[in-house]
CSV table of C-alpha atoms in Angstrom, one decimal:
chain,number,residue,atom,x,y,z
E,1,MET,CA,-0.8,19.6,-0.7
E,2,LYS,CA,1.9,18.8,1.7
E,3,HIS,CA,2.6,17.6,5.2
E,4,ARG,CA,4.7,19.4,7.7
E,5,ARG,CA,8.3,19.5,6.5
E,6,ILE,CA,10.3,16.5,7.7
E,7,PRO,CA,13.9,15.9,7.1
E,8,ASN,CA,14.9,13.1,4.6
E,9,ARG,CA,11.6,13.0,2.8
E,10,ARG,CA,10.5,14.3,-0.5
E,11,ALA,CA,6.9,14.9,0.4
E,12,VAL,CA,4.7,15.3,-2.6
E,13,ILE,CA,1.5,17.0,-2.3
E,14,ALA,CA,0.1,16.9,-5.5
E,15,GLY,CA,-2.8,17.9,-7.4
E,16,ALA,CA,-8.0,17.2,-11.6
E,17,GLY,CA,-13.3,19.0,-21.1
E,18,ALA,CA,-12.0,17.5,-24.6
E,19,LEU,CA,-14.8,19.3,-23.1
E,20,ALA,CA,-17.2,16.8,-24.4
E,21,LEU,CA,-20.3,18.9,-24.3
E,22,ALA,CA,-22.7,16.0,-24.7
E,23,ALA,CA,-25.6,17.1,-22.5
E,24,SER,CA,-28.3,18.9,-24.4
E,25,ALA,CA,-29.6,22.3,-23.2
E,26,THR,CA,-31.2,25.3,-24.8
E,27,VAL,CA,-28.9,28.3,-25.5
E,28,VAL,CA,-30.9,31.5,-25.5
E,29,LEU,CA,-29.9,33.7,-28.5
E,30,ALA,CA,-30.1,37.5,-28.6
E,31,ASN,CA,-33.6,38.9,-29.3
E,32,ALA,CA,-33.6,40.0,-32.9
E,33,ASN,CA,-37.1,41.7,-32.9
E,34,ALA,CA,-35.7,45.2,-33.2
E,35,SER,CA,-34.1,44.6,-36.6
E,36,THR,CA,-34.2,42.2,-39.6
E,37,ALA,CA,-30.4,42.7,-40.1
E,38,PRO,CA,-28.2,39.8,-38.9
E,39,ALA,CA,-26.8,40.3,-35.5
E,40,PRO,CA,-23.0,41.0,-35.5
E,41,THR,CA,-20.7,38.2,-34.3
E,42,PRO,CA,-19.3,39.1,-30.9
E,43,ALA,CA,-15.6,39.7,-30.8
E,44,LEU,CA,-13.8,36.8,-29.1
E,45,ALA,CA,-12.3,37.8,-25.8
E,46,LYS,CA,-8.9,36.5,-24.6
E,47,LEU,CA,-9.6,33.7,-22.2
E,48,THR,CA,-7.6,32.0,-19.5
E,49,SER,CA,-8.0,28.2,-19.4
E,50,ALA,CA,-10.1,28.5,-16.3
E,51,ALA,CA,-12.4,31.1,-18.0
E,52,ALA,CA,-12.6,28.8,-21.1
E,53,THR,CA,-13.7,25.9,-18.8
E,54,THR,CA,-16.4,28.1,-17.3
E,55,LEU,CA,-17.6,29.2,-20.7
E,56,ALA,CA,-17.8,25.7,-22.0
E,57,SER,CA,-20.1,24.7,-19.1
E,58,HIS,CA,-22.6,27.3,-20.5
E,59,LEU,CA,-22.4,25.8,-24.0
E,60,LYS,CA,-23.8,22.3,-23.4
E,61,THR,CA,-24.9,21.4,-26.9
E,62,ASP,CA,-24.9,18.1,-28.7
E,63,THR,CA,-21.7,18.7,-30.5
E,64,ALA,CA,-18.3,17.1,-30.9
E,65,GLY,CA,-16.8,18.8,-27.8
E,66,ALA,CA,-14.5,21.7,-27.3
E,67,PHE,CA,-10.9,22.6,-26.6
E,68,TYR,CA,-8.9,25.5,-25.4
E,69,ASP,CA,-6.5,27.2,-27.9
E,70,ALA,CA,-3.8,28.3,-25.5
E,71,LYS,CA,-1.9,30.3,-28.1
E,72,ALA,CA,-4.9,32.3,-29.2
E,73,LYS,CA,-6.5,32.2,-25.8
E,74,LYS,CA,-9.9,31.2,-27.0
E,75,LEU,CA,-12.4,28.4,-26.6
E,76,VAL,CA,-13.1,26.4,-29.8
E,77,VAL,CA,-16.4,24.6,-30.0
E,78,ASN,CA,-16.9,21.9,-32.6
E,79,VAL,CA,-20.3,22.2,-34.3
E,80,VAL,CA,-22.2,20.4,-37.1
E,81,ASN,CA,-24.8,23.0,-38.0
E,82,GLN,CA,-25.4,26.7,-38.2
E,83,ALA,CA,-27.7,26.8,-35.1
E,84,GLN,CA,-24.9,25.4,-33.0
E,85,ALA,CA,-22.4,27.8,-34.6
E,86,ARG,CA,-24.5,30.8,-33.8
E,87,ALA,CA,-25.0,29.6,-30.2
E,88,ALA,CA,-21.3,29.2,-29.7
E,89,ARG,CA,-20.4,32.6,-31.2
E,90,ALA,CA,-23.1,34.4,-29.2
E,91,LYS,CA,-21.3,33.2,-26.0
E,92,GLY,CA,-17.9,34.3,-27.2
E,93,ALA,CA,-16.5,31.0,-28.4
E,94,GLU,CA,-15.1,30.2,-31.8
E,95,ALA,CA,-17.3,27.7,-33.8
E,96,ARG,CA,-15.5,25.1,-35.9
E,97,PHE,CA,-17.4,22.9,-38.3
E,98,VAL,CA,-16.5,19.2,-38.0
E,99,GLN,CA,-17.7,15.9,-39.5
E,100,HIS,CA,-18.5,13.8,-36.5
E,101,THR,CA,-20.8,14.6,-33.6
E,102,PHE,CA,-19.9,13.7,-30.0
E,103,ALA,CA,-22.7,11.1,-30.1
E,104,GLN,CA,-21.0,9.4,-33.1
E,105,LEU,CA,-17.6,9.5,-31.5
E,106,ASP,CA,-18.9,8.2,-28.2
E,107,SER,CA,-20.6,5.3,-30.1
E,108,ALA,CA,-17.3,4.4,-31.6
E,109,ARG,CA,-15.7,4.5,-28.1
E,110,GLN,CA,-18.4,2.1,-26.8
E,111,THR,CA,-17.7,-0.2,-29.7
E,112,LEU,CA,-14.0,-0.3,-28.7
E,113,LYS,CA,-14.9,-1.0,-25.1
E,114,SER,CA,-17.2,-3.9,-26.0
E,115,LYS,CA,-15.0,-5.5,-28.7
E,116,ALA,CA,-11.4,-4.4,-28.0
E,117,THR,CA,-10.8,-4.1,-24.3
E,118,ILE,CA,-7.2,-5.4,-24.5
E,119,PRO,CA,-4.6,-4.9,-21.7
E,120,GLY,CA,-2.1,-2.3,-23.0
E,121,THR,CA,-4.6,-0.1,-24.9
E,122,SER,CA,-6.2,3.2,-24.3
E,123,TRP,CA,-8.7,5.5,-26.1
E,124,GLY,CA,-10.2,8.9,-25.7
E,125,ILE,CA,-12.1,11.4,-27.7
E,126,ASP,CA,-9.8,14.1,-29.1
E,127,PRO,CA,-11.9,17.2,-30.1
E,128,GLN,CA,-8.9,18.7,-31.9
E,129,SER,CA,-8.7,15.9,-34.5
E,130,ASN,CA,-12.5,15.1,-34.2
E,131,LYS,CA,-11.6,11.4,-33.7
E,132,VAL,CA,-11.3,8.7,-31.1
E,133,VAL,CA,-7.6,8.3,-30.6
E,134,VAL,CA,-6.6,4.6,-29.8
E,135,THR,CA,-3.2,3.8,-28.5
E,136,ALA,CA,-1.6,0.4,-28.3
E,137,ASP,CA,1.5,-0.1,-26.1
E,138,ARG,CA,4.4,-2.4,-27.0
E,139,THR,CA,2.8,-5.4,-25.3
E,140,VAL,CA,-0.1,-5.4,-27.8
E,141,LYS,CA,1.1,-7.7,-30.6
E,142,GLY,CA,0.1,-10.7,-32.7
E,143,ALA,CA,-3.6,-11.8,-32.5
E,144,LYS,CA,-4.4,-9.0,-30.0
E,145,LEU,CA,-3.0,-6.3,-32.3
E,146,ASP,CA,-4.9,-7.9,-35.3
E,147,ARG,CA,-8.1,-7.8,-33.3
E,148,LEU,CA,-7.6,-4.2,-32.3
E,149,THR,CA,-6.7,-3.1,-35.8
E,150,LYS,CA,-9.8,-4.9,-37.2
E,151,VAL,CA,-12.2,-3.1,-34.8
E,152,ALA,CA,-10.5,0.3,-35.4
E,153,GLN,CA,-10.7,-0.1,-39.1
E,154,SER,CA,-14.4,-1.1,-38.9
E,155,LEU,CA,-15.1,2.4,-37.4
E,156,GLY,CA,-13.6,4.2,-40.4
E,157,ASP,CA,-12.3,7.8,-40.1
E,158,LYS,CA,-13.9,8.2,-36.6
E,159,VAL,CA,-10.9,6.4,-35.2
E,160,GLU,CA,-7.1,6.9,-35.4
E,161,LEU,CA,-4.8,4.0,-34.2
E,162,ARG,CA,-1.4,4.9,-32.7
E,163,HIS,CA,1.4,2.9,-31.2
E,164,SER,CA,3.5,3.5,-28.1
E,165,LYS,CA,7.0,2.1,-27.5
E,166,GLY,CA,6.2,2.2,-23.7
E,167,LYS,CA,3.9,0.1,-21.5
E,168,PHE,CA,0.8,1.3,-19.8
E,169,THR,CA,1.3,0.7,-16.0
E,170,PRO,CA,0.2,2.3,-12.8
E,171,PHE,CA,3.1,4.5,-11.5
E,172,ILE,CA,3.7,2.8,-8.1
E,173,GLY,CA,7.3,2.1,-7.0
E,174,GLY,CA,9.8,1.8,-4.2
E,175,GLY,CA,11.5,4.8,-2.7
E,176,ASP,CA,10.6,7.7,-0.3
E,177,ALA,CA,7.5,9.9,-0.1
E,178,ILE,CA,4.3,8.5,1.5
E,179,TRP,CA,5.1,4.9,2.4
E,180,GLY,CA,3.5,1.6,3.3
E,181,SER,CA,4.4,-2.1,3.1
E,182,GLY,CA,7.6,-1.5,1.1
E,183,ALA,CA,5.9,0.5,-1.6
E,184,ARG,CA,5.5,4.3,-2.1
E,185,CYS,CA,3.3,6.7,-3.8
E,186,SER,CA,2.7,10.4,-3.8
E,187,LEU,CA,0.2,12.3,-1.8
E,188,GLY,CA,-2.3,14.1,-4.0
E,189,PHE,CA,-4.4,16.7,-2.2
E,190,ASN,CA,-5.3,17.3,1.4
E,191,VAL,CA,-9.1,17.4,1.9
E,192,VAL,CA,-11.7,17.7,4.6
E,193,LYS,CA,-14.5,15.3,5.2
E,194,ASP,CA,-17.0,15.8,8.1
E,195,GLY,CA,-14.6,18.3,9.6
E,196,GLN,CA,-11.8,15.8,9.7
E,197,PRO,CA,-8.5,15.9,7.8
E,198,TYR,CA,-7.9,13.4,5.0
E,199,PHE,CA,-5.8,13.1,1.8
E,200,LEU,CA,-6.5,11.8,-1.7
E,201,THR,CA,-4.1,9.6,-3.6
E,202,ALA,CA,-4.4,7.0,-6.3
E,203,GLY,CA,-6.7,4.0,-5.9
E,204,HIS,CA,-4.1,1.4,-6.9
E,205,CYS,CA,-2.0,2.9,-4.1
E,206,GLY,CA,-4.8,2.5,-1.6
E,207,ASN,CA,-5.3,-1.1,-2.7
E,208,GLU,CA,-1.7,-1.8,-1.8
E,209,ILE,CA,-1.2,0.3,1.3
E,210,LYS,CA,-3.4,0.5,4.3
E,211,SER,CA,-1.2,2.3,6.8
E,212,TRP,CA,0.8,5.3,5.6
E,213,SER,CA,4.0,6.9,6.8
E,214,ASP,CA,5.8,10.1,5.7
E,215,GLN,CA,9.2,8.3,5.6
E,216,GLN,CA,10.4,4.8,5.0
E,217,GLY,CA,10.0,2.8,8.1
E,218,GLY,CA,8.4,5.8,10.0
E,219,SER,CA,5.4,6.0,12.3
E,220,ALA,CA,2.0,5.9,10.8
E,221,ILE,CA,0.4,9.2,9.9
E,222,ALA,CA,-2.7,8.0,8.1
E,223,THR,CA,-4.8,4.9,7.3
E,224,THR,CA,-6.6,4.1,4.0
E,225,GLU,CA,-10.4,4.5,4.6
E,226,ASP,CA,-11.5,3.5,1.0
E,227,SER,CA,-9.9,2.7,-2.3
E,228,LYS,CA,-11.3,2.3,-5.8
E,229,PHE,CA,-9.3,0.6,-8.5
E,230,PRO,CA,-9.8,-0.6,-11.3
E,231,GLY,CA,-12.9,1.2,-12.7
E,232,ASP,CA,-11.8,4.4,-11.0
E,233,ASP,CA,-8.4,5.2,-9.6
E,234,PHE,CA,-8.7,7.2,-6.3
E,235,SER,CA,-8.5,6.5,-2.6
E,236,LEU,CA,-9.1,8.4,0.7
E,237,ALA,CA,-6.8,8.2,3.7
E,238,LYS,CA,-7.6,9.7,7.1
E,239,TYR,CA,-4.8,11.4,9.1
E,240,THR,CA,-4.1,9.7,12.4
E,241,GLY,CA,-0.8,11.3,13.4
E,242,ASP,CA,0.0,14.8,14.5
E,243,THR,CA,0.9,16.0,11.0
E,244,ALA,CA,0.3,19.4,9.4
E,245,HIS,CA,-1.9,19.2,6.4
E,246,PRO,CA,-2.0,22.5,4.5
E,247,SER,CA,-3.8,22.8,1.2
E,248,GLU,CA,-0.7,23.2,-0.9
E,249,VAL,CA,1.4,21.5,-3.6
E,250,ASP,CA,5.1,21.1,-3.2
E,251,LEU,CA,6.9,22.8,-6.1
E,252,TYR,CA,10.3,21.4,-5.1
E,253,ASN,CA,12.0,24.7,-5.5
E,254,GLY,CA,11.6,25.9,-1.9
E,255,SER,CA,8.1,27.1,-2.5
E,256,THR,CA,4.5,25.8,-2.7
E,257,GLN,CA,1.4,26.4,-4.6
E,258,LYS,CA,-1.7,27.1,-2.6
E,259,ILE,CA,-4.7,25.0,-3.6
E,260,THR,CA,-8.2,26.6,-3.0
E,261,LYS,CA,-10.5,24.6,-5.2
E,262,ALA,CA,-11.1,21.7,-7.5
E,263,ALA,CA,-11.8,22.1,-11.2
E,264,GLU,CA,-12.6,20.0,-14.3
E,265,ALA,CA,-9.9,19.8,-17.0
E,266,THR,CA,-10.1,21.3,-20.5
E,267,VAL,CA,-8.5,19.9,-23.6
E,268,GLY,CA,-5.6,22.3,-24.5
E,269,GLU,CA,-5.2,23.4,-20.9
E,270,LYS,CA,-1.6,23.9,-19.6
E,271,VAL,CA,-1.1,21.9,-16.4
E,272,GLN,CA,1.6,20.9,-13.9
E,273,ARG,CA,2.2,17.7,-12.1
E,274,SER,CA,4.1,17.2,-8.8
E,275,GLY,CA,5.3,13.8,-7.7
E,276,SER,CA,7.9,12.3,-5.4
E,277,THR,CA,10.0,10.6,-8.0
E,278,THR,CA,10.3,13.2,-10.7
E,279,GLN,CA,9.1,16.3,-8.9
E,280,VAL,CA,7.4,19.0,-11.0
E,281,HIS,CA,6.7,18.7,-14.8
E,282,ASP,CA,4.3,20.5,-17.0
E,283,GLY,CA,2.3,19.7,-20.2
E,284,THR,CA,-1.0,19.8,-21.9
E,285,VAL,CA,-4.4,18.1,-21.5
E,286,LYS,CA,-5.0,16.0,-24.7
E,287,ALA,CA,-8.3,14.2,-24.0
E,288,LEU,CA,-11.0,13.7,-21.4
E,289,ASN,CA,-13.1,10.7,-20.5
E,290,ALA,CA,-10.2,8.5,-21.6
E,291,SER,CA,-10.1,4.7,-20.9
E,292,VAL,CA,-6.9,2.8,-20.1
E,293,ASN,CA,-6.7,-1.0,-20.1
E,294,TYR,CA,-4.0,-1.8,-17.5
E,295,GLN,CA,-3.0,-5.4,-16.9
E,296,GLU,CA,-4.9,-5.0,-13.6
E,297,GLY,CA,-8.1,-3.9,-15.3
E,298,THR,CA,-9.8,-1.0,-17.1
E,299,VAL,CA,-10.1,2.5,-15.7
E,300,ASP,CA,-12.5,4.9,-17.4
E,301,GLY,CA,-13.1,8.7,-17.2
E,302,LEU,CA,-9.5,9.7,-17.1
E,303,ILE,CA,-7.7,12.9,-18.2
E,304,GLN,CA,-5.1,12.1,-20.8
E,305,THR,CA,-2.0,14.4,-21.0
E,306,ASP,CA,1.5,14.6,-22.4
E,307,VAL,CA,3.0,15.3,-18.9
E,308,CYS,CA,5.7,12.7,-18.0
E,309,ALA,CA,5.7,10.6,-14.9
E,310,GLU,CA,7.5,7.6,-13.4
E,311,PRO,CA,7.0,4.9,-10.8
E,312,GLY,CA,6.4,6.5,-7.4
E,313,ASP,CA,4.6,9.5,-8.8
E,314,SER,CA,1.3,7.7,-8.5
E,315,GLY,CA,-1.4,9.7,-6.7
E,316,GLY,CA,0.5,12.9,-7.1
E,317,ALA,CA,-1.2,16.2,-8.0
E,318,LEU,CA,-2.2,17.5,-11.3
E,319,PHE,CA,-3.0,21.2,-11.0
E,320,ASP,CA,-3.5,24.5,-12.8
E,321,GLY,CA,-2.6,27.4,-10.5
E,322,ASP,CA,-4.7,27.1,-7.3
E,323,ALA,CA,-7.1,24.5,-8.8
E,324,ALA,CA,-6.8,20.8,-8.1
E,325,ILE,CA,-7.4,18.9,-11.4
E,326,GLY,CA,-6.3,15.3,-11.1
E,327,LEU,CA,-4.5,12.4,-9.3
E,328,THR,CA,-1.7,10.6,-11.2
E,329,SER,CA,-2.9,7.2,-12.3
E,330,GLY,CA,-0.4,5.7,-14.8
E,331,GLY,CA,0.8,5.8,-18.4
E,332,SER,CA,3.8,5.0,-20.5
E,333,GLY,CA,7.3,6.4,-21.0
E,334,ASP,CA,9.4,8.4,-18.5
E,335,CYS,CA,10.7,11.9,-17.9
E,336,THR,CA,13.8,11.3,-20.0
E,337,LYS,CA,12.1,10.1,-23.3
E,338,GLY,CA,8.7,11.5,-22.6
E,339,GLY,CA,5.4,9.7,-22.7
E,340,GLU,CA,1.7,10.1,-21.9
E,341,THR,CA,0.1,10.0,-18.5
E,342,PHE,CA,-3.4,9.6,-17.3
E,343,PHE,CA,-5.0,11.2,-14.3
E,344,GLN,CA,-8.1,10.6,-12.2
E,345,PRO,CA,-10.3,13.7,-12.1
E,346,VAL,CA,-10.4,15.2,-8.6
E,347,PRO,CA,-14.0,16.5,-8.7
E,348,GLU,CA,-15.2,12.9,-9.1
E,349,ALA,CA,-13.2,11.7,-6.1
E,350,LEU,CA,-14.4,14.5,-3.9
E,351,LYS,CA,-18.1,13.9,-4.9
E,352,ALA,CA,-17.7,10.1,-4.2
E,353,TYR,CA,-16.4,10.8,-0.7
E,354,GLY,CA,-18.4,13.9,0.2
E,355,ALA,CA,-15.1,15.7,0.8
E,356,GLU,CA,-13.8,19.2,-0.2
E,357,ILE,CA,-10.4,20.7,-0.8
E,358,GLY,CA,-8.9,22.1,2.4
């Protein structure tokens, strides 16, 4: 989303499962009364990531999640028995037998939360590896690393421990974009609440900034109405100035991407991020419902990606075509060496504020 064009500013208007299909529901299978022969397995249709997300929402079984195979253009659903496999295939998804159910992996995640919530760590369920992937940044060492390693090892092959050379931090920094109190962030998405114009950005940005300008030292265009961080990482600001607020994302090439809706992310989905520091970069969703233990506190329910970001990109948009997916929270690395970045899902923020894309 972006404001009206203003000289000397790099406005960012940015833009959201391992579809963890944990809720239980009954999937109706085809009626086989007409024949005793086994029903043929439906051919798998080529799916876009958006279509795969929709399909996954109709396959809510107690399995180990699902992911989008972008190369083959299909939804892969992890299953642990033949009944689940038949249900997935009947809907047009590929069934893949795995060792661990979602419930088992989620139990491991809860153990990590209760015994190893250490600043500089993160974890999320990865349906492709059928494990909880735990990452420790470079600040986790000595007794803290020993503690994390012990807890991870106690969970056996349900957990994989990785190490990052970077440091997990919220991506706030100084520069130009949307400004306040000497700091800057990136605007996420323009939204409407009770018929009035607002925008979404990161919660840690809203904690720091109460009055927003579209250029350093400029007049106020919006004020923060609410902010949630840690726990979540989103905030809502209400426009107060005479500023255009189209539902678009700046692509930094002279064009914009129109945003018409919000959508949940899917593991394997190809996404783009727009931010005021590093502009537009793309990558892939790696996990959902991830937890990051920043120095400031823990944020749960995040989208984990391999999209790069840097300070000042916070709050910026994660999007897939015309769908708003997430708000940039933080991560490690940069856009020279690469890294991993976490995003606050947009649908959750919209629901919390009773707002909609617009």
